[in-house]
Amino acid sequence: MTDAHDRLRGWAAAKKAILAGLRFTSLRLRLVVVFALVALTAAVSASGIAYWLNREAVLTRAQDAALSDFQQEMQNRAAALPEHPTQGELQHAANLMASSSQHFSVLLISEDSENSVGRRIAGNSDLDAITLAEVPRSLRDAVNREQPLTDGNKHPYHLYWQRIVSNDTPYLVGGARVIDGGPTGYMLKSLEPEAKDLNSLAWSLGIATALALIGSALLAQAAATTVLKPVHRLGRAARRLGEGKLDTRLRVSGTDELADLSRTFNRTAENLEKKVADMSAREEASRRFVADMSHELRTPLTAITAVTEVLEEELDAETGSVDPMIEPAVRLVVSETRRLNDLVENLMEVTRFDAGTARLVLDHVDIADQITACIDARAWLDAVDLDAERGIMARIDPRRLDVIMANLIGNALKHGGSPVRVSVRLADSELVIEVRDHGPGIPQDVLPHVFDRFYKASASRPRSEGSGLGLSIALENAHIHGGEITAANSPEGGAVFTFRLPLDASPLTLPPDEEGAEGAVGGGSGEEGGAR
């Protein structure tokens, strides 16, 4: 089962790495795509230019050779015909002209004015006979159009040509007329061999472009690996630094920008390590100072508390031995001594939490009995409405639960007013305890700070009856149990503090005849700190 689980996790990690590499947001993929696009653009441009130049060169060479040969044959063969040749003479001359090295078809046309006015005589070569209908009209008009003679134009008729496509086959069509009443000749040459050569060239250029694209992608991958390897090392080092491993450093080699970045990272990490070490030392010194101060205050406070208890007994005695003039001062001293004693105890408790020395003494307790004992010990029975079924058991530290409930209920009574409703329920393997008051609620700007130490909602009222540590201590006690306390405002009005404690196993629920099991109550500070 373990091996299968490990293989599954390995496959999931590999899949995640592959998908991360394929994300377009990946720098590696972007580098490869950019390299490939640049190479593709360059290759396509070069191939297109090369194809166009070669195409023009091939077609021009074939065209010039065919037209030159045709013009020469017109001068040698067609011009030698009599003024009014017969069809046989035209046929014979056309065959002689077509037998040249260029292998084109020839059509000779002459006007027979002796027998019938306007009768046209045509002679075709035997090779791929060409008809007059195959010659474009524009070309025929240009060939038969007589040009005026000028200094720049010595002849009335010229050689004209045009490329056409018939049945997906390219052809070259040329035409010329013999001067002084000779026949008109047309030639038709297939450019299919040249087209096949150009198609082969296009395929070759396409293959070369594809190979260039693949090569550029491989080069881009290699370049990306070279460039991104330091970036990946920097990312791993940054994650280690974020995890608190402040001694993380990068190995620096070279003098490029990435090397400068590595040096900057190392300097930053070194400075951060020094600052964190300095702050840790200061925090430790401050914590030690608070702990030592709280410990040193306990001895004189013990004596002062004993004296104030004696003074309080004298105040409550019927003999009236205390002068009425100083009675208010004595009561103030008694009250402030108790407050100072609570503050010292809370500071020592906070110091233990900060130092990580707070320990749990766990026991299976009945939550309803535990909360009832907390309320009864502080004489809050008339002001608190408890909604909790007996028999809900949880493994918890009784003393710390007492501290949590004393602070939450005391805070609700002081800032929200009675009646305070406390409800206990089980939800999704969690113990949920809600403390709700019926006061004005907590201002929205204060909600994020209600658990801060010594936080005051109003700077104009820096002094309160509590120490400002009660809710903070309650939250720390919840955390040490693996639980959480949240504060919110109820839609019906008032503030709601919710204590959630995950249960490792199914809660123990005692049967009715076993209810009332042990529910020892540890001593709690009852500090009602807060910021409302």
Coordinates of C-alpha atoms in Angstrom, one line a residue:
M1 CA 0.0 0.0 0.0
T2 CA 2.9 2.4 0.9
D3 CA 4.7 1.6 -2.4
A4 CA 1.6 2.2 -4.4
H5 CA 0.9 5.5 -2.6
D6 CA 4.5 6.6 -3.3
R7 CA 4.2 5.7 -7.0
L8 CA 1.0 7.6 -7.2
R9 CA 2.6 10.6 -5.6
G10 CA 5.6 10.4 -7.9
W11 CA 3.3 10.2 -10.9
A12 CA 1.3 13.2 -9.7
A13 CA 4.5 15.2 -9.1
A14 CA 5.8 14.3 -12.6
K15 CA 2.5 15.3 -14.2
K16 CA 2.5 18.6 -12.3
A17 CA 6.0 19.3 -13.5
I18 CA 5.1 18.5 -17.1
L19 CA 2.0 20.7 -17.0
A20 CA 4.0 23.5 -15.4
G21 CA 6.5 23.2 -18.3
L22 CA 3.7 23.4 -20.8
R23 CA 2.0 26.4 -19.3
F24 CA 2.3 29.4 -21.6
T25 CA 3.2 31.5 -18.6
S26 CA 6.3 29.3 -18.3
L27 CA 9.4 31.3 -19.2
R28 CA 11.0 28.3 -20.8
L29 CA 8.0 27.8 -23.1
R30 CA 7.9 31.5 -24.0
L31 CA 11.6 31.4 -24.9
V32 CA 11.1 28.4 -27.1
V33 CA 8.0 29.9 -28.8
V34 CA 9.8 33.2 -29.4
F35 CA 12.9 31.4 -30.8
A36 CA 10.7 29.2 -33.0
L37 CA 8.6 32.2 -34.3
V38 CA 11.8 34.1 -35.2
A39 CA 13.3 31.1 -36.9
L40 CA 10.1 30.3 -38.7
T41 CA 9.7 33.9 -39.9
A42 CA 13.3 34.0 -41.1
A43 CA 13.1 30.6 -42.8
V44 CA 9.8 31.3 -44.5
S45 CA 11.1 34.7 -45.7
A46 CA 14.3 33.2 -47.0
S47 CA 12.5 30.3 -48.6
G48 CA 9.9 32.6 -50.2
I49 CA 12.6 34.9 -51.6
A50 CA 14.6 31.9 -52.9
Y51 CA 11.6 30.3 -54.5
W52 CA 10.5 33.5 -56.2
L53 CA 14.0 34.2 -57.5
N54 CA 14.5 30.7 -58.8
R55 CA 11.0 30.6 -60.3
E56 CA 11.6 33.8 -62.2
A57 CA 15.0 32.5 -63.3
V58 CA 13.7 29.1 -64.5
L59 CA 10.7 30.5 -66.3
T60 CA 12.7 33.3 -67.8
R61 CA 15.4 31.0 -69.1
A62 CA 12.9 28.5 -70.6
Q63 CA 10.8 31.3 -72.0
D64 CA 13.8 33.2 -73.6
A65 CA 15.1 30.0 -75.1
A66 CA 11.7 29.0 -76.6
L67 CA 11.0 32.5 -77.9
S68 CA 14.4 33.0 -79.4
D69 CA 14.2 29.6 -81.2
F70 CA 10.7 30.4 -82.4
Q71 CA 11.8 33.8 -83.7
Q72 CA 14.7 32.2 -85.5
E73 CA 12.5 29.6 -87.1
M74 CA 10.1 32.3 -88.2
Q75 CA 12.9 34.1 -89.9
N76 CA 14.3 30.9 -91.5
R77 CA 11.2 28.9 -92.3
A78 CA 8.1 31.1 -92.4
A79 CA 9.8 34.0 -94.2
A80 CA 11.0 31.6 -96.9
L81 CA 7.5 30.6 -97.9
P82 CA 5.9 32.1 -101.0
E83 CA 3.6 35.1 -100.6
H84 CA 0.5 32.9 -101.0
P85 CA 1.5 29.4 -99.6
T86 CA -0.7 26.4 -99.8
Q87 CA -1.8 24.5 -96.8
G88 CA 0.7 21.8 -97.5
E89 CA 3.5 24.3 -97.6
L90 CA 2.3 25.8 -94.3
Q91 CA 2.1 22.3 -92.8
H92 CA 5.6 21.4 -93.9
A93 CA 7.1 24.6 -92.6
A94 CA 5.2 24.2 -89.3
N95 CA 6.6 20.7 -88.8
L96 CA 10.1 21.9 -89.6
M97 CA 9.8 24.7 -87.1
A98 CA 8.4 22.3 -84.4
S99 CA 11.3 19.9 -84.8
S100 CA 13.7 22.4 -83.1
S101 CA 15.4 21.6 -79.8
Q102 CA 12.6 23.4 -77.8
H103 CA 9.9 21.0 -78.9
F104 CA 7.0 23.5 -79.2
S105 CA 3.9 23.2 -81.3
V106 CA 3.5 25.6 -84.3
L107 CA 0.5 27.1 -86.0
L108 CA 1.0 29.1 -89.3
I109 CA -1.8 31.2 -90.8
S110 CA -1.9 32.9 -94.2
E111 CA -4.5 34.9 -96.0
D112 CA -5.3 33.4 -99.5
S113 CA -6.4 36.4 -101.5
E114 CA -6.2 34.7 -104.9
N115 CA -9.0 32.1 -104.7
S116 CA -11.3 33.6 -102.1
V117 CA -11.1 36.9 -100.5
G118 CA -10.4 36.6 -96.8
R119 CA -10.0 32.8 -96.8
R120 CA -7.6 31.8 -94.1
I121 CA -5.2 28.9 -94.6
A122 CA -3.7 27.3 -91.5
G123 CA -0.9 24.7 -91.1
N124 CA -0.3 22.8 -87.9
S125 CA 2.7 20.9 -86.8
D126 CA 2.1 17.2 -86.1
L127 CA 3.4 17.6 -82.5
D128 CA 0.5 18.6 -80.1
A129 CA -1.4 20.5 -82.7
I130 CA -2.4 24.0 -81.6
T131 CA -5.6 25.7 -82.8
L132 CA -6.2 29.4 -83.1
A133 CA -8.9 29.2 -80.4
E134 CA -6.2 28.3 -77.9
V135 CA -4.4 31.5 -78.5
P136 CA -5.6 34.3 -76.2
R137 CA -7.5 37.0 -78.1
S138 CA -5.4 39.8 -76.6
L139 CA -2.3 38.1 -77.9
R140 CA -3.7 37.7 -81.4
D141 CA -4.7 41.4 -81.4
A142 CA -1.2 42.4 -80.3
V143 CA 0.5 40.2 -83.0
N144 CA -1.6 41.5 -85.9
R145 CA -1.6 45.2 -84.8
E146 CA 0.7 47.2 -87.1
Q147 CA 3.0 49.6 -85.1
P148 CA 4.0 52.9 -86.6
L149 CA 7.6 53.2 -87.6
T150 CA 9.7 55.6 -85.5
D151 CA 13.3 56.2 -84.6
G152 CA 12.8 53.8 -81.7
N153 CA 10.6 51.3 -83.6
K154 CA 12.1 50.0 -86.8
H155 CA 9.6 47.2 -87.5
P156 CA 5.8 47.3 -87.8
Y157 CA 5.3 43.9 -86.2
H158 CA 6.9 42.3 -83.1
L159 CA 7.1 39.1 -81.2
Y160 CA 4.6 38.8 -78.3
W161 CA 4.1 36.1 -75.6
Q162 CA 1.8 35.2 -72.8
R163 CA 1.7 32.5 -70.1
I164 CA -1.5 30.5 -69.8
V165 CA -2.8 27.6 -67.8
S166 CA -4.9 24.9 -69.5
N167 CA -6.1 21.8 -67.6
D168 CA -3.8 22.6 -64.7
T169 CA -0.8 22.6 -67.0
P170 CA 1.2 25.9 -67.6
Y171 CA 2.0 26.9 -71.2
L172 CA 3.9 29.6 -73.0
V173 CA 2.2 31.0 -76.0
G174 CA 4.1 33.2 -78.5
G175 CA 3.2 34.9 -81.7
A176 CA 4.8 36.8 -84.5
R177 CA 4.1 38.0 -88.1
V178 CA 6.4 37.9 -91.0
I179 CA 6.9 41.4 -92.4
D180 CA 5.8 42.3 -95.9
G181 CA 2.8 40.0 -96.2
G182 CA 4.2 36.7 -94.8
P183 CA 2.2 34.3 -92.6
T184 CA 1.5 34.7 -89.0
G185 CA 2.9 32.1 -86.6
Y186 CA 2.0 31.0 -83.2
M187 CA 3.9 28.6 -80.9
L188 CA 2.7 26.7 -77.8
K189 CA 5.3 25.3 -75.4
S190 CA 4.5 23.3 -72.2
L191 CA 6.1 24.6 -69.1
E192 CA 5.3 21.4 -67.1
P193 CA 8.9 20.3 -66.7
E194 CA 9.8 23.7 -65.2
A195 CA 6.7 23.5 -63.0
K196 CA 7.8 20.1 -61.7
D197 CA 11.2 21.5 -61.0
L198 CA 9.7 24.4 -59.1
N199 CA 7.4 22.0 -57.1
S200 CA 10.5 20.0 -56.1
L201 CA 12.2 23.2 -55.1
A202 CA 9.2 24.2 -53.0
W203 CA 9.2 20.8 -51.2
S204 CA 12.9 21.1 -50.6
L205 CA 12.5 24.6 -49.2
G206 CA 9.5 23.5 -47.1
I207 CA 11.6 20.6 -45.6
A208 CA 14.5 23.0 -45.0
T209 CA 12.1 25.4 -43.2
A210 CA 10.8 22.5 -41.0
L211 CA 14.3 21.4 -40.2
A212 CA 15.2 25.0 -39.3
L213 CA 12.2 25.3 -37.1
I214 CA 13.1 22.0 -35.3
G215 CA 16.7 23.1 -35.0
S216 CA 15.7 26.5 -33.6
A217 CA 13.4 24.8 -31.1
L218 CA 16.2 22.6 -29.9
L219 CA 18.6 25.5 -29.7
A220 CA 15.9 27.5 -27.8
Q221 CA 15.5 24.6 -25.4
A222 CA 19.2 24.5 -24.8
A223 CA 19.5 28.2 -24.4
A224 CA 16.4 28.3 -22.1
T225 CA 18.0 25.5 -20.0
T226 CA 21.2 27.5 -19.7
V227 CA 19.4 30.7 -18.9
L228 CA 16.8 29.3 -16.6
K229 CA 19.0 27.0 -14.5
P230 CA 20.2 29.9 -12.4
V231 CA 16.7 31.2 -12.2
H232 CA 15.4 27.9 -10.9
R233 CA 18.2 27.8 -8.3
L234 CA 17.3 31.3 -7.3
G235 CA 13.6 30.3 -7.0
R236 CA 14.5 27.3 -4.8
A237 CA 16.7 29.5 -2.7
A238 CA 14.0 32.1 -2.3
R239 CA 11.5 29.3 -1.2
R240 CA 14.0 28.1 1.3
L241 CA 14.5 31.6 2.5
G242 CA 10.7 32.0 2.8
E243 CA 10.6 28.8 4.9
G244 CA 12.9 30.4 7.4
K245 CA 16.2 28.9 6.3
L246 CA 18.1 32.2 6.5
D247 CA 21.5 30.6 5.9
T248 CA 20.6 29.8 2.3
R249 CA 23.1 31.1 -0.2
L250 CA 23.7 30.8 -4.0
R251 CA 26.9 29.7 -5.6
V252 CA 28.0 32.6 -7.8
S253 CA 30.0 32.0 -11.0
G254 CA 30.6 34.4 -13.9
T255 CA 30.1 38.1 -14.4
D256 CA 26.8 38.3 -16.3
E257 CA 23.5 39.7 -15.1
L258 CA 22.4 36.4 -13.5
A259 CA 25.6 36.3 -11.5
D260 CA 24.9 39.9 -10.3
L261 CA 21.4 38.8 -9.4
S262 CA 22.9 35.9 -7.3
R263 CA 25.3 38.2 -5.5
T264 CA 22.4 40.6 -4.8
F265 CA 20.4 37.7 -3.4
N266 CA 23.2 36.5 -1.2
R267 CA 23.7 40.1 0.2
T268 CA 20.0 40.4 0.8
A269 CA 19.9 37.0 2.6
E270 CA 22.9 37.9 4.7
N271 CA 21.4 41.2 5.7
L272 CA 18.1 39.5 6.4
E273 CA 19.7 36.9 8.5
K274 CA 21.5 39.5 10.6
K275 CA 18.4 41.6 11.1
V276 CA 16.3 38.5 12.1
A277 CA 19.0 37.4 14.4
D278 CA 19.1 40.8 16.0
M279 CA 15.4 41.0 16.3
S280 CA 15.3 37.5 17.8
A281 CA 17.9 38.5 20.3
R282 CA 16.0 41.6 21.2
E283 CA 12.7 39.7 21.4
E284 CA 14.3 37.1 23.6
A285 CA 15.8 39.8 25.8
S286 CA 12.4 41.5 26.0
R287 CA 10.7 38.3 26.9
R288 CA 13.3 37.5 29.5
F289 CA 12.9 41.0 30.9
V290 CA 9.1 40.6 31.2
A291 CA 9.5 37.2 32.8
D292 CA 12.1 38.3 35.2
M293 CA 10.2 41.4 36.1
S294 CA 6.9 39.5 36.6
H295 CA 8.8 36.9 38.8
E296 CA 10.5 39.6 40.8
L297 CA 7.1 41.4 41.4
R298 CA 5.4 38.3 42.7
T299 CA 7.3 38.4 46.1
P300 CA 6.5 42.1 47.0
L301 CA 3.0 41.6 45.5
T302 CA 2.4 38.6 47.8
A303 CA 3.2 40.8 50.8
I304 CA 1.2 43.7 49.5
T305 CA -1.8 41.4 48.8
A306 CA -1.6 40.1 52.3
V307 CA -1.7 43.6 53.7
T308 CA -4.6 44.7 51.4
E309 CA -6.5 41.6 52.5
V310 CA -6.1 42.6 56.1
L311 CA -7.2 46.2 55.3
E312 CA -10.2 44.8 53.4
E313 CA -11.1 42.7 56.4
E314 CA -10.9 45.9 58.6
L315 CA -13.1 47.7 56.1
D316 CA -15.7 44.9 56.3
A317 CA -15.5 44.6 60.1
E318 CA -18.3 46.0 62.2
T319 CA -15.9 47.7 64.6
G320 CA -15.1 50.4 62.0
S321 CA -11.5 50.7 62.9
V322 CA -10.6 52.4 59.6
D323 CA -11.0 56.1 59.5
P324 CA -13.9 57.0 57.2
M325 CA -11.8 59.7 55.6
I326 CA -9.3 57.2 54.3
E327 CA -11.7 54.4 53.5
P328 CA -12.0 55.3 49.8
A329 CA -8.3 55.3 49.4
V330 CA -8.0 52.0 51.1
R331 CA -10.6 50.4 48.8
L332 CA -8.8 51.9 45.8
V333 CA -5.5 50.3 47.0
V334 CA -7.2 47.0 47.5
S335 CA -8.8 47.1 44.0
E336 CA -5.6 48.2 42.2
T337 CA -3.5 45.6 44.1
R338 CA -5.8 42.9 42.8
R339 CA -5.6 44.3 39.3
L340 CA -1.8 44.5 39.5
N341 CA -1.7 40.9 40.7
D342 CA -3.8 39.7 37.8
L343 CA -1.7 41.7 35.4
V344 CA 1.5 40.0 36.7
E345 CA -0.1 36.6 36.4
N346 CA -1.2 37.3 32.9
L347 CA 2.2 38.6 31.9
M348 CA 3.8 35.4 33.2
E349 CA 1.3 33.3 31.3
V350 CA 1.9 35.3 28.1
T351 CA 5.7 34.8 28.6
R352 CA 5.2 31.1 28.9
F353 CA 3.3 31.0 25.6
D354 CA 5.9 33.1 23.9
A355 CA 8.7 30.9 25.2
G356 CA 6.9 27.8 24.2
T357 CA 7.0 26.4 27.7
A358 CA 3.2 26.2 28.2
R359 CA 2.1 22.6 28.8
L360 CA -1.3 20.9 28.8
V361 CA -2.6 18.6 31.6
L362 CA -5.3 16.8 29.7
D363 CA -8.2 15.0 31.1
H364 CA -11.6 13.6 29.9
V365 CA -14.1 16.2 31.2
D366 CA -17.7 16.9 30.8
I367 CA -17.9 20.2 29.0
A368 CA -21.3 21.2 30.4
D369 CA -20.1 20.6 34.0
Q370 CA -16.8 22.4 33.3
I371 CA -18.6 25.5 32.0
T372 CA -21.2 25.4 34.9
A373 CA -18.4 25.3 37.5
C374 CA -16.7 28.3 35.8
I375 CA -19.9 30.3 35.8
D376 CA -20.7 29.3 39.4
A377 CA -17.2 30.1 40.7
R378 CA -17.6 33.7 39.6
A379 CA -21.2 34.1 40.6
W380 CA -22.5 34.6 37.0
L381 CA -25.4 32.1 37.2
D382 CA -28.0 34.8 37.1
A383 CA -26.4 36.6 34.2
V384 CA -25.5 33.7 31.9
D385 CA -27.9 31.4 30.0
L386 CA -26.1 28.0 29.4
D387 CA -27.4 25.8 26.6
A388 CA -25.3 22.6 26.9
E389 CA -26.3 19.0 27.2
R390 CA -24.5 17.0 29.9
G391 CA -22.5 14.0 28.7
I392 CA -20.5 15.7 25.9
M393 CA -17.0 14.6 26.8
A394 CA -13.7 15.9 25.5
R395 CA -10.0 15.4 26.3
I396 CA -8.9 18.9 27.4
D397 CA -7.0 20.8 30.0
P398 CA -9.7 21.8 32.6
R399 CA -7.7 24.7 33.9
R400 CA -7.1 26.2 30.5
L401 CA -10.8 25.7 29.5
D402 CA -11.8 27.6 32.6
V403 CA -9.5 30.4 31.6
I404 CA -10.9 30.5 28.1
M405 CA -14.5 30.5 29.3
A406 CA -13.9 33.0 32.1
N407 CA -12.4 35.5 29.6
L408 CA -15.0 35.1 26.9
I409 CA -18.0 35.2 29.3
G410 CA -16.4 38.0 31.4
N411 CA -15.7 40.0 28.2
A412 CA -19.3 39.6 27.1
L413 CA -20.7 40.7 30.4
K414 CA -18.5 43.7 30.7
H415 CA -18.9 45.0 27.1
G416 CA -22.2 43.5 25.9
G417 CA -24.2 43.2 29.0
S418 CA -26.5 40.4 30.2
P419 CA -28.0 38.1 29.5
V420 CA -25.1 36.2 27.9
R421 CA -25.9 33.0 26.1
V422 CA -23.4 30.2 26.1
S423 CA -24.2 27.2 23.8
V424 CA -22.3 23.9 23.3
R425 CA -22.7 21.6 20.3
L426 CA -20.9 19.1 18.2
A427 CA -20.5 19.8 14.5
D428 CA -18.4 17.8 12.0
S429 CA -16.1 16.2 14.6
E430 CA -15.6 19.6 16.3
L431 CA -16.6 20.9 19.7
V432 CA -18.2 24.3 19.1
I433 CA -18.8 26.7 22.0
E434 CA -20.5 30.0 21.3
V435 CA -20.6 33.0 23.7
R436 CA -23.1 35.6 22.5
D437 CA -24.1 38.9 24.2
H438 CA -26.9 41.3 23.5
G439 CA -24.8 44.5 23.4
P440 CA -24.1 46.9 20.5
G441 CA -21.6 44.5 18.9
I442 CA -18.0 45.1 17.9
P443 CA -17.1 47.9 15.4
Q444 CA -15.9 46.6 12.1
D445 CA -12.5 48.4 12.4
V446 CA -12.0 46.8 15.8
L447 CA -12.9 43.2 14.8
P448 CA -9.4 42.3 13.3
H449 CA -7.7 43.5 16.6
V450 CA -9.9 42.1 19.4
F451 CA -7.3 39.4 20.2
D452 CA -4.3 41.8 20.0
R453 CA -2.4 42.4 23.3
F454 CA -3.1 45.6 25.0
Y455 CA -5.3 46.8 22.1
K456 CA -7.7 49.7 22.9
A457 CA -10.6 50.5 20.7
S458 CA -10.3 54.2 21.6
A459 CA -7.1 56.0 22.3
S460 CA -9.0 58.4 24.5
R461 CA -9.8 55.6 26.9
P462 CA -6.3 54.0 27.5
R463 CA -7.3 52.7 30.9
S464 CA -9.8 49.9 31.5
E465 CA -10.6 47.5 34.3
G466 CA -8.9 44.7 32.6
S467 CA -5.3 44.3 31.5
G468 CA -6.0 44.0 27.8
L469 CA -4.6 40.5 27.8
G470 CA -7.6 38.3 28.5
L471 CA -8.8 37.6 25.0
S472 CA -5.2 37.1 23.8
I473 CA -4.6 34.6 26.6
A474 CA -7.9 32.8 25.7
L475 CA -6.8 32.6 22.0
E476 CA -3.4 31.2 23.0
N477 CA -5.0 28.6 25.2
A478 CA -7.3 27.6 22.3
H479 CA -4.3 27.3 20.0
I480 CA -2.3 25.1 22.4
H481 CA -5.3 22.7 22.2
G482 CA -5.3 22.8 18.4
G483 CA -8.4 24.9 18.4
E484 CA -9.4 28.4 17.3
I485 CA -11.5 31.4 18.5
T486 CA -13.2 33.8 16.2
A487 CA -15.1 37.0 16.8
A488 CA -18.1 38.3 14.8
N489 CA -21.2 40.3 15.0
S490 CA -24.6 38.4 15.1
P491 CA -27.2 39.5 12.6
E492 CA -29.7 39.7 15.5
G493 CA -27.3 42.0 17.3
G494 CA -24.5 41.6 19.8
A495 CA -21.1 40.0 19.5
V496 CA -20.5 36.3 19.1
F497 CA -17.2 34.6 20.1
T498 CA -16.9 31.0 18.8
F499 CA -14.4 28.5 20.2
R500 CA -13.9 25.5 17.9
L501 CA -11.9 22.5 19.1
P502 CA -11.3 19.6 16.7
L503 CA -11.8 16.2 18.3
D504 CA -9.2 13.5 17.5
A505 CA -11.8 10.8 17.9
S506 CA -15.5 10.5 18.2
P507 CA -16.6 12.4 21.3
L508 CA -17.3 10.4 24.4
T509 CA -21.0 10.7 25.3
L510 CA -21.9 9.0 28.6
P511 CA -25.1 7.1 29.0
P512 CA -27.7 8.8 31.3
D513 CA -26.9 6.6 34.3
E514 CA -23.2 7.6 34.1
E515 CA -23.7 11.3 33.9
G516 CA -22.1 13.5 36.5
A517 CA -18.6 12.0 36.1
E518 CA -15.6 13.9 37.4
G519 CA -15.4 17.6 36.3
A520 CA -12.6 19.1 38.3
V521 CA -12.3 22.8 37.8
G522 CA -8.9 24.3 37.8
G523 CA -8.2 27.9 38.8
G524 CA -8.6 30.5 36.2
S525 CA -7.6 34.1 36.1
G526 CA -11.0 35.4 35.0
E527 CA -9.4 38.3 33.2
E528 CA -11.8 40.0 30.9
G529 CA -9.5 41.7 28.5
G530 CA -10.5 43.0 25.1
A531 CA -11.0 46.1 22.9
R532 CA -14.7 47.1 22.8

